[in-house]
Coordinates of C-alpha atoms and ligand atoms in Angstrom, one line a residue:
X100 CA 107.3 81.8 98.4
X101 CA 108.5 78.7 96.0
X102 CA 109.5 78.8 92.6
X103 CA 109.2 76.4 89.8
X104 CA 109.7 76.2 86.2
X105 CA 108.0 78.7 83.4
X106 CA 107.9 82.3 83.7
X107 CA 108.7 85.2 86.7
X108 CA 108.2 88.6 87.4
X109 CA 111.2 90.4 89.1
X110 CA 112.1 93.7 87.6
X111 CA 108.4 94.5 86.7
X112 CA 107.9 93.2 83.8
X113 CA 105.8 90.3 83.9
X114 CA 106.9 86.6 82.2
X115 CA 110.7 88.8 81.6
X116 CA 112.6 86.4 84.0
X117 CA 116.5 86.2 82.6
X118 CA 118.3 84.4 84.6
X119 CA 115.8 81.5 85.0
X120 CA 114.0 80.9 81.7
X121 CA 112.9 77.2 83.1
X122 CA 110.9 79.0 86.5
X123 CA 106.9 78.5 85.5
X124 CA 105.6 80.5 88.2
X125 CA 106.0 81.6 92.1
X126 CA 103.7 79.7 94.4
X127 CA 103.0 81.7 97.7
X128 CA 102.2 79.3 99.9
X129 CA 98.6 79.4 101.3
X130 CA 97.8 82.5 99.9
X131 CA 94.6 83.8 97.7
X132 CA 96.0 85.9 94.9
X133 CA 93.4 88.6 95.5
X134 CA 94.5 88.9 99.6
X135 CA 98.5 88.5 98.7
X136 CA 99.1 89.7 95.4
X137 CA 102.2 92.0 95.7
X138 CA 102.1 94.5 92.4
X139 CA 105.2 94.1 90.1
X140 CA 105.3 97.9 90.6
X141 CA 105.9 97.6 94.2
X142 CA 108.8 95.0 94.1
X143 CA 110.1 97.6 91.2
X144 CA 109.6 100.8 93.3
X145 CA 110.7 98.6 96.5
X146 CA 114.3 98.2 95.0
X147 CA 115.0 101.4 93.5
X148 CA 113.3 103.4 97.0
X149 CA 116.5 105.1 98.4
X150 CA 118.8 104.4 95.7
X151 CA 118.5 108.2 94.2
X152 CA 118.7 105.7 90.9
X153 CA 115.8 107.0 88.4
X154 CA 113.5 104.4 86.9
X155 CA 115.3 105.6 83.4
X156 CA 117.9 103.4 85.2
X157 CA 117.7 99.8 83.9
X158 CA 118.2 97.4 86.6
X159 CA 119.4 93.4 86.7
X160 CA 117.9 90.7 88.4
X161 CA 119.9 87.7 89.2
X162 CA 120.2 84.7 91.3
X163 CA 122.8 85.1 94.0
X164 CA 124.2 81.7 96.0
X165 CA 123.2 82.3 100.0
X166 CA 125.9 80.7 102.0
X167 CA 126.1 79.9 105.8
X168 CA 122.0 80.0 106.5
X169 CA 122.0 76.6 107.9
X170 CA 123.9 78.1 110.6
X171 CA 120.4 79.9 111.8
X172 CA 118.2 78.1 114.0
X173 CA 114.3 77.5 113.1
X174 CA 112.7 80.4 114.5
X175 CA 115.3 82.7 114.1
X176 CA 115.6 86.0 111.6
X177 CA 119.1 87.7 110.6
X178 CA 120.1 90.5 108.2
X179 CA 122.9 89.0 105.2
X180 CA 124.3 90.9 102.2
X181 CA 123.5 89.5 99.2
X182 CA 125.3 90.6 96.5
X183 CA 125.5 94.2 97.9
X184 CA 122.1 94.0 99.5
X185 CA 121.1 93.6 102.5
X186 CA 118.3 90.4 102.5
X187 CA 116.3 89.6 105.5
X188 CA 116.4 86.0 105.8
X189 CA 113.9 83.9 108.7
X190 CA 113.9 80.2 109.5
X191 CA 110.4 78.4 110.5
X192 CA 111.1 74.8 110.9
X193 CA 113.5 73.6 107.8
X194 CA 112.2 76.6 105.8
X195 CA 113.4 79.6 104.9
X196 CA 111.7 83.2 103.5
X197 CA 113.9 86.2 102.4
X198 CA 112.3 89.5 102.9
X199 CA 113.3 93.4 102.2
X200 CA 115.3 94.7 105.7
X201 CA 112.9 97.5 106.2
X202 CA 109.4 97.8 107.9
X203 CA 106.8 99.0 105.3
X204 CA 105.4 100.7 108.3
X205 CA 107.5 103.3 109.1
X206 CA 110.8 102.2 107.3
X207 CA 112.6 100.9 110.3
X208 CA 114.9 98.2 110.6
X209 CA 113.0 94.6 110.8
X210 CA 116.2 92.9 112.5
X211 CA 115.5 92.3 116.1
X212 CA 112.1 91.5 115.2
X213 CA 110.1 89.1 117.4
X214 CA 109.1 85.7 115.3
X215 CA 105.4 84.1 116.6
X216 CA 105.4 80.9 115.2
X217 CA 105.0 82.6 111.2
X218 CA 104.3 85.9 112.3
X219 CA 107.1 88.8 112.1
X220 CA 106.3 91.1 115.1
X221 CA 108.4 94.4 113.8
X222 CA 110.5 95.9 116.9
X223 CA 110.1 99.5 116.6
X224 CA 106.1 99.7 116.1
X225 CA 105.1 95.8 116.7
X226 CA 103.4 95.8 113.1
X227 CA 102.9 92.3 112.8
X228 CA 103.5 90.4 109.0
X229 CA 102.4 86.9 107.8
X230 CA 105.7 85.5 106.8
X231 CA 104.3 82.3 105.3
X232 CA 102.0 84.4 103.0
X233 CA 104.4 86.4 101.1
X234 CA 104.7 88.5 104.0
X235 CA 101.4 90.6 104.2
X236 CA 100.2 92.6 107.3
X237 CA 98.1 90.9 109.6
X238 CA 97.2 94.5 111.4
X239 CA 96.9 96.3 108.3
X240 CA 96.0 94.6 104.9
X241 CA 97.2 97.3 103.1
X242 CA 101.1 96.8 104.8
X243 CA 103.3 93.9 103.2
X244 CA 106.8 92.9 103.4
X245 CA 108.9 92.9 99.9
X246 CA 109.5 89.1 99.5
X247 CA 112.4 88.1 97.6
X248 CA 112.4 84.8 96.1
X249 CA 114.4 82.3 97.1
X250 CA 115.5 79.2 95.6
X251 CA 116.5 75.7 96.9
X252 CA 118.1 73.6 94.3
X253 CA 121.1 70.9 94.7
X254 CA 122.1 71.6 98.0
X255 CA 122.3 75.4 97.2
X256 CA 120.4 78.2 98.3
X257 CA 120.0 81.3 96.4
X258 CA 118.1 84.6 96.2
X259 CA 117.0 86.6 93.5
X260 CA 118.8 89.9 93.5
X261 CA 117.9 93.3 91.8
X262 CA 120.3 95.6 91.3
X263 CA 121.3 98.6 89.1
X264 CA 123.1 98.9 86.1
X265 CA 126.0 101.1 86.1
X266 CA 125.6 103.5 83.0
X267 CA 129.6 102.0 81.7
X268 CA 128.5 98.2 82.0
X269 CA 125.6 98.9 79.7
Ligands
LIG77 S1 108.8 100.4 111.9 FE1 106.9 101.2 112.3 S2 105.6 99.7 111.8 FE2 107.5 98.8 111.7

């Protein structure tokens, strides 16, 4: 997934993008909107699933600096925290995709995953995902990964990061 300048949907609200008023749009590479188009909704529901937060909760979306990823290899995944969240991040060749940590499939852990070339093998069920194309299911269409943009810019990486608001910083 690449960014560039204009408008971005992160917390579900189409075009509302904050922290990045000159991003245009998100260019998944490859993909046909109609086979990879991930619903606002989902991202939305993805990051407050398991928080116990309510969507009453307003959340934040911001870019957080990535630090040490040059350190992984090209074809390798790990799990870093990101500004208190755990972000999935895989090499293939010089680039690199960020991803939710959890299997859509049955919610396991995607670390320890085996990487074919683009393809995310997940190690508890071998679901397989696309990771070039925003992460969709290549066994099941209806599966996807939660892809979380990330940003090259000057030398910096970063990832764009939603979190919660807590009710005293509002
Ligand atoms: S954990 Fe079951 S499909 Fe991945």
């Amino acid at each position: 997934m690449s960014v560039f300048g204009g408008h971005f949907a992160i917390d579900g609200r189409a075009g509302n993008l904050r922290c990045r008023p000159d991003v245009t749009g998100i260019v998944v590479e490859g993909a046909a909107p109609s086979t990879t188009f991930v619903p606002l909704a989902s991202l939305e529901r993805n990051a407050t699933h398991g928080s116990g937060a309510s969507s009453k909760t307003p959340d934040r979306t911001g870019w957080e600096d990535v630090f040490g990823l040059d350190a992984l290899t090209p074809g390798t995944l790990r799990t870093q925290d990101v500004g208190g969240q755990p972000v999935l991040f895989c090499k293939l060749n010089e680039d690199f995709y960020a991803y939710g940590v959890r299997c859509p499939g049955c919610g396991q852990a995607l670390e320890g995953g085996r990487l074919e070339n683009e393809i995310l093998a997940c190690p508890t069920c071998e679901q397989r995902y696309d990771l070039v194309h925003a992460g969709r299911g290549v066994d099941i269409s209806t599966l996807h990964l939660d892809p979380i943009p990330l940003l090259k810019e000057n030398g910096r990486t970063k990832v764009a990061i939603t979190s919660r608001v807590q009710p005293s910083a509002r």
